[in-house]
XYZ file of C-alpha atoms in Angstrom:
631
model
C 103.302 98.013 79.020
C 104.991 94.501 79.134
C 106.333 93.610 82.508
C 109.418 92.490 81.462
C 110.295 95.892 79.105
C 109.230 97.873 82.427
C 112.069 95.615 83.772
C 114.704 96.217 80.972
C 113.662 99.818 81.413
C 114.411 99.574 85.039
C 117.543 98.080 84.666
C 118.998 100.506 82.265
C 117.977 103.850 84.089
C 119.893 102.227 86.758
C 122.678 101.779 84.112
C 122.695 105.639 83.261
C 122.407 106.854 87.294
C 125.714 105.168 87.470
C 129.052 106.625 88.077
C 132.384 105.629 88.494
C 135.597 107.748 89.086
C 139.333 108.662 91.348
C 139.077 110.300 94.824
C 139.891 113.393 92.663
C 137.154 113.924 89.903
C 134.999 112.881 93.206
C 136.445 116.050 94.843
C 135.472 118.054 91.676
C 131.392 116.543 92.018
C 131.669 117.855 95.864
C 132.384 121.152 94.669
C 129.224 121.447 92.722
C 126.935 119.326 95.131
C 128.068 119.577 98.552
C 124.350 117.733 99.477
C 126.672 114.467 98.266
C 128.520 114.067 101.483
C 125.701 114.120 103.978
C 125.559 112.406 106.708
C 123.052 109.522 107.676
C 120.845 111.073 109.542
C 120.682 114.227 106.763
C 119.874 111.741 104.260
C 116.884 110.640 106.207
C 116.024 114.297 106.936
C 116.037 115.627 103.264
C 114.103 113.018 102.181
C 111.531 113.331 104.519
C 111.660 117.480 103.858
C 112.014 116.625 100.348
C 108.448 114.629 99.481
C 106.952 118.247 100.841
C 105.853 119.224 104.351
C 102.385 120.819 104.551
C 100.777 122.468 107.958
C 97.184 122.576 108.681
C 95.845 124.225 112.030
C 99.133 124.412 113.641
C 100.259 120.751 112.833
C 102.998 119.748 109.834
C 101.677 117.092 107.562
C 104.791 115.329 106.010
C 103.896 114.107 102.429
C 106.241 111.241 102.977
C 104.098 109.596 105.538
C 100.748 110.460 104.438
C 100.557 107.791 102.157
C 100.284 104.621 104.479
C 100.178 106.170 108.062
C 96.694 107.965 108.933
C 96.250 109.879 112.128
C 99.991 110.090 113.730
C 100.479 113.604 112.497
C 101.600 114.966 116.142
C 104.174 111.884 116.588
C 105.610 111.958 112.933
C 106.703 115.849 113.811
C 107.467 115.025 116.979
C 109.835 112.750 115.574
C 110.872 114.713 112.843
C 111.596 117.902 114.710
C 112.715 116.638 117.448
C 115.064 113.912 116.302
C 115.816 113.745 112.696
C 115.941 117.199 112.273
C 118.164 118.278 115.477
C 120.119 114.443 113.899
C 120.691 116.605 110.958
C 122.570 119.263 112.314
C 125.012 117.451 114.055
C 123.753 118.258 117.323
C 124.115 115.634 119.925
C 120.400 113.591 119.414
C 122.107 111.848 116.446
C 124.418 110.038 119.053
C 121.402 108.359 120.528
C 119.647 104.779 119.019
C 115.772 105.972 117.900
C 113.600 103.662 120.171
C 110.076 104.103 118.830
C 107.586 102.575 121.640
C 103.574 102.067 121.184
C 101.149 99.312 121.258
C 100.980 96.897 118.385
C 99.965 97.117 114.923
C 100.228 101.068 115.807
C 102.683 101.472 112.885
C 105.975 101.270 113.964
C 107.071 98.734 111.770
C 105.345 100.043 108.778
C 107.409 103.350 109.999
C 110.381 101.617 109.884
C 109.582 99.772 106.537
C 108.544 103.308 104.852
C 112.429 104.238 105.990
C 114.354 101.596 104.701
C 112.440 102.164 101.197
C 112.198 105.327 100.901
C 116.258 105.664 101.505
C 116.171 103.225 98.708
C 114.264 104.791 96.063
C 116.156 107.841 97.665
C 119.905 106.846 96.923
C 118.399 107.241 92.996
C 117.578 110.344 93.549
C 120.187 113.283 92.303
C 119.361 114.780 95.856
C 120.186 111.089 97.756
C 122.714 109.893 95.801
C 125.784 108.403 97.566
C 129.396 107.418 96.454
C 131.764 105.299 98.154
C 135.346 103.663 97.903
C 134.791 100.801 95.215
C 135.389 97.661 96.170
C 134.427 98.418 99.858
C 132.371 95.984 101.916
C 131.744 98.433 104.083
C 130.539 101.032 101.422
C 132.795 103.538 103.017
C 132.651 107.345 102.804
C 135.883 108.479 100.446
C 136.252 111.557 103.075
C 138.123 108.929 105.380
C 141.181 108.772 102.908
C 141.908 112.337 103.608
C 144.068 112.508 106.587
C 143.204 114.287 109.927
C 146.103 117.005 109.581
C 144.339 118.448 106.523
C 140.663 117.948 107.712
C 140.554 121.678 108.800
C 142.095 122.921 105.536
C 139.136 120.702 104.160
C 136.127 121.720 105.899
C 137.866 125.294 105.567
C 137.702 124.622 101.451
C 134.803 122.545 101.319
C 132.860 123.649 104.217
C 132.137 119.949 104.911
C 133.015 118.180 108.108
C 135.137 114.542 108.086
C 134.194 112.438 110.835
C 135.577 108.966 111.059
C 138.716 107.420 110.472
C 139.840 105.260 107.143
C 139.066 101.368 107.690
C 141.450 98.892 108.502
C 140.611 97.395 105.578
C 140.946 100.665 103.113
C 143.925 101.999 104.802
C 145.557 98.257 103.408
C 144.066 98.620 99.920
C 145.415 102.404 99.807
C 148.748 101.708 100.246
C 148.999 98.357 98.338
C 146.787 98.679 95.273
C 147.099 102.842 95.103
C 150.732 103.245 96.073
C 149.222 105.504 99.454
C 147.655 107.999 96.570
C 144.427 108.865 97.675
C 143.340 111.147 94.350
C 143.685 107.603 92.766
C 141.511 105.755 94.539
C 138.660 104.659 92.765
C 134.786 105.928 93.845
C 131.586 104.374 92.935
C 128.145 105.434 93.270
C 126.116 103.252 95.172
C 122.537 102.475 95.789
C 120.981 101.414 98.899
C 118.588 98.403 99.061
C 118.308 95.659 101.925
C 118.078 92.774 99.649
C 121.719 93.586 98.486
C 122.657 94.471 102.080
C 124.145 98.062 101.008
C 123.562 100.636 103.539
C 120.218 99.221 104.930
C 120.617 96.755 107.491
C 118.303 94.373 109.644
C 118.926 93.043 112.979
C 116.853 90.261 114.735
C 117.632 88.597 118.193
C 117.410 85.040 118.029
C 118.478 82.442 121.389
C 121.441 84.046 122.982
C 123.074 80.950 123.715
C 123.282 80.280 119.818
C 123.299 83.707 118.375
C 127.028 85.097 117.362
C 127.982 88.835 118.021
C 129.338 88.168 114.473
C 126.080 88.735 112.806
C 126.403 92.643 114.179
C 130.628 93.662 113.655
C 131.271 90.567 110.887
C 134.389 87.719 111.464
C 137.271 86.004 110.933
C 137.181 84.676 107.830
C 139.602 81.333 108.928
C 139.639 79.950 105.234
C 141.784 82.860 104.356
C 144.659 82.670 107.281
C 146.381 80.121 105.394
C 146.619 82.928 102.269
C 147.324 85.739 104.609
C 149.411 84.372 107.770
C 147.163 86.257 110.582
C 144.032 86.782 111.835
C 144.614 90.369 112.020
C 145.070 90.877 108.181
C 141.999 92.905 107.196
C 141.207 90.604 104.218
C 141.252 87.837 106.446
C 138.236 89.598 107.664
C 134.831 89.086 106.513
C 132.639 92.894 107.068
C 129.146 91.406 106.506
C 127.800 92.136 109.770
C 124.207 94.166 109.816
C 126.800 97.218 111.491
C 129.061 96.779 108.913
C 126.374 96.568 105.934
C 124.172 98.842 107.034
C 127.082 101.380 107.064
C 126.266 105.248 105.150
C 122.455 104.413 105.690
C 120.399 103.259 108.587
C 119.678 99.313 110.452
C 116.115 98.303 112.362
C 116.973 96.402 115.284
C 114.040 93.945 115.893
C 113.069 93.684 119.478
C 116.200 95.299 120.614
C 114.987 95.168 124.314
C 115.218 91.782 124.261
C 118.471 91.279 123.229
C 121.676 90.021 125.318
C 123.728 92.634 127.003
C 126.938 91.735 124.815
C 124.802 92.653 121.737
C 123.417 95.935 123.203
C 127.071 97.491 124.481
C 128.070 97.444 120.958
C 125.728 100.243 120.192
C 126.751 101.626 123.181
C 130.293 102.530 121.215
C 128.555 103.277 118.084
C 126.051 105.553 118.988
C 128.373 107.773 120.797
C 131.708 107.707 119.165
C 130.500 106.810 115.285
C 132.300 103.679 115.762
C 132.597 99.821 116.834
C 135.381 96.968 117.908
C 135.443 94.256 115.767
C 137.810 91.598 116.113
C 141.823 92.586 116.463
C 141.034 95.810 114.590
C 141.169 99.365 115.879
C 137.692 100.793 115.917
C 135.779 100.636 112.640
C 134.072 104.069 112.089
C 130.222 103.992 110.772
C 127.394 106.468 109.853
C 124.177 105.172 110.509
C 120.710 105.562 112.064
C 119.849 102.973 114.153
C 116.228 102.474 115.461
C 114.505 100.368 116.950
C 110.941 99.487 118.154
C 109.226 98.235 121.029
C 106.331 98.171 123.564
C 105.733 100.239 126.294
C 105.599 96.745 128.951
C 109.081 95.618 127.507
C 109.972 99.044 127.503
C 109.508 99.587 131.510
C 110.788 96.381 132.254
C 114.203 97.347 130.347
C 114.504 101.034 132.322
C 113.612 99.139 135.522
C 116.553 97.181 135.344
C 119.695 98.892 136.416
C 122.239 97.450 134.615
C 121.322 98.799 132.209
C 121.483 102.920 132.602
C 124.634 103.050 130.576
C 122.130 102.538 127.328
C 119.232 104.941 128.859
C 121.234 108.067 128.284
C 121.934 106.930 124.948
C 118.607 106.057 123.591
C 115.738 108.705 122.590
C 112.024 107.153 123.406
C 109.337 108.658 120.719
C 106.182 107.466 121.543
C 104.146 105.808 118.721
C 100.663 105.852 120.178
C 97.335 104.520 118.370
C 95.775 107.214 115.564
C 92.794 108.991 117.623
C 91.023 110.166 114.878
C 88.000 108.021 113.715
C 88.577 109.535 109.847
C 91.612 108.141 109.771
C 91.105 104.914 111.532
C 88.724 104.518 108.307
C 92.036 104.931 106.121
C 93.505 102.312 108.029
C 90.951 100.018 107.046
C 90.416 100.677 103.468
C 94.125 100.596 103.078
C 94.279 97.238 104.735
C 91.522 95.679 102.854
C 92.472 97.303 99.654
C 95.767 95.347 100.372
C 94.211 91.678 100.441
C 91.702 89.595 98.655
C 88.523 90.628 99.364
C 88.429 93.864 98.099
C 86.431 93.080 95.329
C 83.497 92.672 98.443
C 81.246 95.570 98.361
C 81.333 97.071 101.622
C 78.226 99.740 102.362
C 78.955 103.259 102.902
C 79.628 103.876 106.480
C 80.779 100.282 107.691
C 84.394 101.486 108.253
C 83.395 104.920 109.785
C 81.307 102.988 112.565
C 84.067 100.261 112.701
C 86.495 103.306 113.250
C 84.478 105.104 115.713
C 84.238 101.527 118.109
C 87.735 101.475 118.150
C 88.828 105.312 118.302
C 86.129 104.604 121.609
C 88.244 102.305 122.871
C 91.528 104.111 123.089
C 90.302 107.758 124.424
C 90.336 108.179 128.187
C 87.085 109.252 130.164
C 87.256 113.220 130.062
C 87.988 114.746 133.693
C 85.792 117.450 132.781
C 82.013 116.844 133.490
C 80.262 118.801 130.945
C 81.791 116.904 127.794
C 80.817 113.201 127.104
C 83.320 110.187 124.777
C 81.207 110.856 122.001
C 82.178 114.855 122.198
C 85.705 114.160 122.581
C 86.045 112.031 119.715
C 84.696 114.789 117.602
C 86.606 117.281 118.285
C 90.055 114.885 118.362
C 88.511 114.214 114.775
C 87.851 117.944 113.715
C 84.385 118.132 113.869
C 82.932 121.512 115.455
C 81.136 120.503 118.849
C 78.926 123.424 120.358
C 80.381 125.232 123.042
C 84.019 123.844 122.485
C 86.880 125.089 120.566
C 90.338 124.526 119.778
C 92.110 125.534 122.942
C 89.770 122.449 124.771
C 91.504 120.022 122.167
C 94.670 120.844 123.559
C 93.612 120.754 127.376
C 91.741 117.429 126.732
C 94.912 116.079 125.049
C 97.316 117.448 128.063
C 95.053 115.413 130.655
C 96.381 111.821 129.476
C 99.847 112.280 128.377
C 99.691 108.503 127.528
C 96.766 108.521 126.023
C 95.946 106.128 122.626
C 98.920 103.419 124.034
C 96.059 100.942 124.618
C 92.440 100.056 123.360
C 91.455 97.751 119.886
C 94.371 97.747 117.585
C 93.258 98.101 114.049
C 94.560 93.858 112.921
C 91.504 92.774 115.376
C 88.679 94.563 113.690
C 90.396 94.001 109.958
C 90.260 90.128 111.612
C 86.512 90.574 112.528
C 85.539 92.401 108.884
C 87.392 89.328 107.322
C 85.458 86.956 109.328
C 82.078 89.190 108.238
C 82.826 88.397 104.930
C 83.815 84.726 104.555
C 80.774 84.174 106.994
C 78.315 85.682 105.193
C 79.461 84.511 101.946
C 77.904 87.526 100.052
C 78.834 90.190 98.147
C 77.865 92.709 100.037
C 78.767 93.319 104.134
C 77.080 96.857 106.114
C 78.107 98.472 109.009
C 75.528 95.841 110.949
C 77.154 92.842 110.194
C 80.424 94.231 110.879
C 79.439 95.303 114.561
C 77.695 91.926 115.256
C 81.055 90.396 114.348
C 83.447 92.723 116.944
C 81.020 91.709 119.445
C 81.274 88.201 118.836
C 84.565 88.637 118.954
C 85.108 90.119 122.241
C 85.183 86.489 123.793
C 87.071 84.995 121.963
C 90.042 88.040 122.340
C 92.800 86.616 125.356
C 93.526 89.930 126.336
C 90.253 91.505 127.450
C 89.108 90.933 130.514
C 85.215 90.723 132.004
C 85.422 94.315 132.521
C 87.041 95.276 129.187
C 84.655 93.451 127.796
C 81.532 95.174 129.662
C 83.005 98.648 128.446
C 84.308 97.537 125.154
C 79.962 96.214 124.310
C 78.994 99.517 125.761
C 81.217 101.008 123.660
C 79.371 99.508 120.389
C 76.092 99.862 121.702
C 77.363 103.673 120.961
C 78.558 103.318 117.351
C 75.047 101.340 116.905
C 73.107 104.293 118.438
C 75.574 107.008 116.129
C 74.951 104.285 112.782
C 71.203 104.503 113.431
C 71.206 108.430 112.934
C 73.880 108.041 110.060
C 71.451 105.607 108.749
C 68.052 107.238 109.098
C 69.507 110.575 107.603
C 70.757 108.560 104.826
C 67.473 107.470 103.744
C 65.750 110.062 104.363
C 67.779 112.167 102.603
C 67.275 109.706 99.696
C 63.307 110.641 99.609
C 63.768 114.207 98.875
C 63.962 114.828 95.568
C 66.216 117.121 94.476
C 67.085 117.476 98.158
C 69.289 120.460 97.517
C 67.391 122.555 95.435
C 64.319 122.095 98.223
C 66.764 122.805 101.320
C 67.831 126.099 99.239
C 64.230 127.397 99.104
C 63.701 126.528 102.576
C 66.703 128.437 103.967
C 66.224 131.660 101.236
C 62.579 131.613 102.600
C 64.378 131.531 106.038
C 66.794 134.113 105.600
C 64.090 136.686 104.268
C 62.208 135.897 107.137
C 65.008 136.130 109.778
C 65.898 139.515 107.422
C 62.365 141.291 108.117
C 62.041 139.947 111.841
C 65.778 142.284 112.613
C 65.003 144.753 110.809
C 61.627 145.429 112.282
C 60.378 145.191 108.696
C 57.344 143.164 106.497
C 57.137 141.137 104.202
C 55.321 141.095 101.336
C 53.071 138.329 100.082
C 54.160 137.059 96.791
C 50.465 135.835 95.595
C 48.098 139.064 97.000
C 50.978 141.070 97.453
C 49.941 142.801 101.041
C 52.357 143.303 104.073
C 52.776 140.304 106.230
C 54.585 139.554 109.019
C 57.397 137.524 109.465
C 56.840 134.313 110.161
C 57.601 133.482 113.205
C 56.755 129.635 113.139
C 58.529 129.198 110.320
C 61.452 130.364 111.671
C 60.679 128.768 115.106
C 60.281 125.020 113.232
C 64.035 125.608 111.992
C 65.874 127.143 114.660
C 64.260 124.441 117.114
C 66.139 121.333 114.303
C 69.443 122.414 116.600
C 68.079 123.431 120.058
C 67.465 127.133 119.682
C 65.926 128.125 122.640
C 62.751 130.641 123.077
C 65.422 132.845 124.814
C 68.310 132.351 122.069
C 66.423 133.284 119.160
C 67.246 136.960 118.692
C 71.363 136.202 118.851
C 70.787 133.357 116.699
C 68.958 135.431 113.876
C 71.397 138.605 114.635
C 74.273 136.527 114.135
C 73.189 134.978 110.833
C 72.815 138.119 109.628
C 76.128 139.746 110.590
C 76.857 136.875 109.158
C 75.589 137.762 105.552
C 76.686 141.167 105.950
C 80.740 139.624 106.300
C 80.376 137.865 103.451
C 78.727 140.817 101.205
C 81.678 142.710 102.631
C 83.974 140.547 101.084
C 82.461 140.202 97.666
C 80.844 136.460 98.665
C 78.122 135.103 97.862
C 76.083 133.877 100.984
C 74.833 130.323 100.227
C 73.583 127.036 101.647
C 76.700 125.936 103.195
C 78.082 128.873 104.389
C 76.954 128.742 107.733
C 77.643 125.070 109.132
C 74.589 124.875 111.984
C 72.128 126.603 109.934
C 72.565 124.130 107.644
C 72.232 121.691 109.560
C 68.885 123.355 111.038
C 67.452 123.122 107.797
C 68.531 119.902 107.308
C 66.699 118.268 109.597
C 63.489 119.933 108.889
C 63.397 118.750 105.965
C 63.694 115.358 107.236
C 61.362 115.717 110.198
C 58.648 116.767 107.212
C 59.535 113.368 105.731
C 59.560 111.292 108.511
C 56.280 109.927 107.947
C 56.281 109.674 104.211
C 59.713 107.378 104.897
C 58.232 105.039 108.010
C 55.119 104.082 105.858
C 57.116 103.465 102.484
C 59.731 101.587 104.606
C 57.631 99.281 106.110
C 55.022 98.191 103.930
C 55.105 95.200 103.851
C 52.830 95.206 100.236
C 53.506 98.356 99.158
C 51.122 99.725 96.487
C 52.406 100.666 92.866
C 52.698 104.217 94.231
C 54.922 103.123 97.309
C 57.117 100.555 94.903
C 57.541 103.681 93.100
C 59.469 105.940 95.617
C 61.086 102.686 97.045
C 62.756 101.817 92.965
C 63.955 105.538 93.108
C 65.222 105.848 96.295
C 67.599 102.931 95.707
C 68.476 104.164 92.581
C 69.846 107.604 94.607
C 71.372 105.245 97.496
C 72.965 103.152 94.557
C 73.639 105.941 92.251
C 74.703 108.920 94.975
C 75.842 107.349 97.935
C 77.520 104.636 96.419
C 75.319 101.611 97.831
C 74.626 98.798 95.668
C 71.359 97.326 95.095
C 71.821 94.462 97.813
C 72.561 97.193 100.933
C 70.640 99.718 99.297
C 67.436 97.690 100.416
C 68.828 96.398 103.482
C 69.668 99.779 104.329
C 66.156 100.640 103.799
C 64.579 97.661 105.891
C 66.591 98.458 108.627
C 65.405 102.090 108.644
C 61.596 101.646 108.764
C 62.373 98.658 111.086
C 64.073 102.073 113.522
C 61.261 104.065 112.277
C 58.767 101.417 113.665
C 59.813 101.883 116.813
């Protein structure tokens, strides 16, 4: 469809959504749609909730954030359940400034941007519709028109609580334009827009000597004083500060802790009482979510200053640490690459995964328990099964360091190094080794990395390299297995037949001669040894496999190749071990014969068709694995 046509359609849709009527008409609407009168905090919470909530392993996952923020499920659950939800219920937490604290490039700005864009979109929906007094520069809540002495009666009748006072400008308009008849005051539907400064504001501090408080609260329009006769006439005041324009929605306070004190004191009254002082007027009511973000160093400096004590209790700090899950870090890189101009460059499989492993290792802290290392910790955090550990161990690990994830390598550094690799290599394909090499080279140029830290990070690059070596060997060996799944299933069926006979103290029948034979102990041990099952533990393992088969049978399910993770791993390793010599000879031969060449071409084709490589990266992988096997 033509883009201009789409723009026209969007404009027409917005026109259909527009509504204008009297205050009396608005009250009739409230009887059918009481949610229209919700507070700013309630609107933000409902926006997140309406997008959908899923629960996985006891952690809530909010669909609103899931396409942009990765690996922050626990932080986002705390943010929603400890701030937005109680604030929506009008609990005291709504009278706090929300301060997001975390390391650079950790997702704070993305989170705030998502809330702003989300509100813009939500205000076009039925559930998120917002109505304001027509012509009001602050988009004031029409319910402020109801006098205080009638508000209890209104709450009893409509079930809606009214907070806030009518602004000086609308108080004058009510008398002069409508003769005091509140039922005739015009009300209109508004749509939040940061660009149009409707319901969404952004304040960024500049030079404290030149920045005026009017940027927050508005200012007197001196050109109109001659017309209206007084500076205290609300018509002579420009209600165009960020606090005015963000009314009914949210205001982002960038670098709040770097602000001059006079700007912060205005927030005290606004958060606690829901109003602020502007010019020579009574207090002006405002209903808005104020969200700021900062890093840990600035926050520590802020709270150490005794002058700021009054503000401490008005701020609720939400830590937003780095993501600590390697699989989610990989998604972050994919998103950033897709948003760049290098998205057409082929990135070989596992390249981003290996980069993510290195990054996560830099963010983790050494476990206090001696039976676990950083690699195991990384796998446990990522939801992988690690022998000898369970979910309780993961919870215990997370409690060891409450500030874990507040330091380490940030995603931008990794993306910069990936970009550097692409530009420098000038080929349509990069692999994990290219990126690890670039990450290593970049450590010398990173201004905040000390010599001690550099040595530790170099060790993490080595760990990530070892992990890649295993991945690369497995990838090639898998590709060498013709009809891999079928071979694996056949081997597993054979193993299970022998295990069943062993546990039942029975014999097997030879398929060729028909004679009875003992279970093949050599075959069973060759598979079990692949995953470290000792001679003493073999009986328990075999019985456990048999119990698992019985449990599946009772539930009417078929036990197959994917039903037992450890057994599947053992089968794979056994197949790979048998193939190792074939792979070694074929990949390392400088002048392969016709049969070897055919095998290589078949493997390359399988890597391309089934594993996501292109011909360049597939051949690079084969050469690298050949060198590994020859060491």
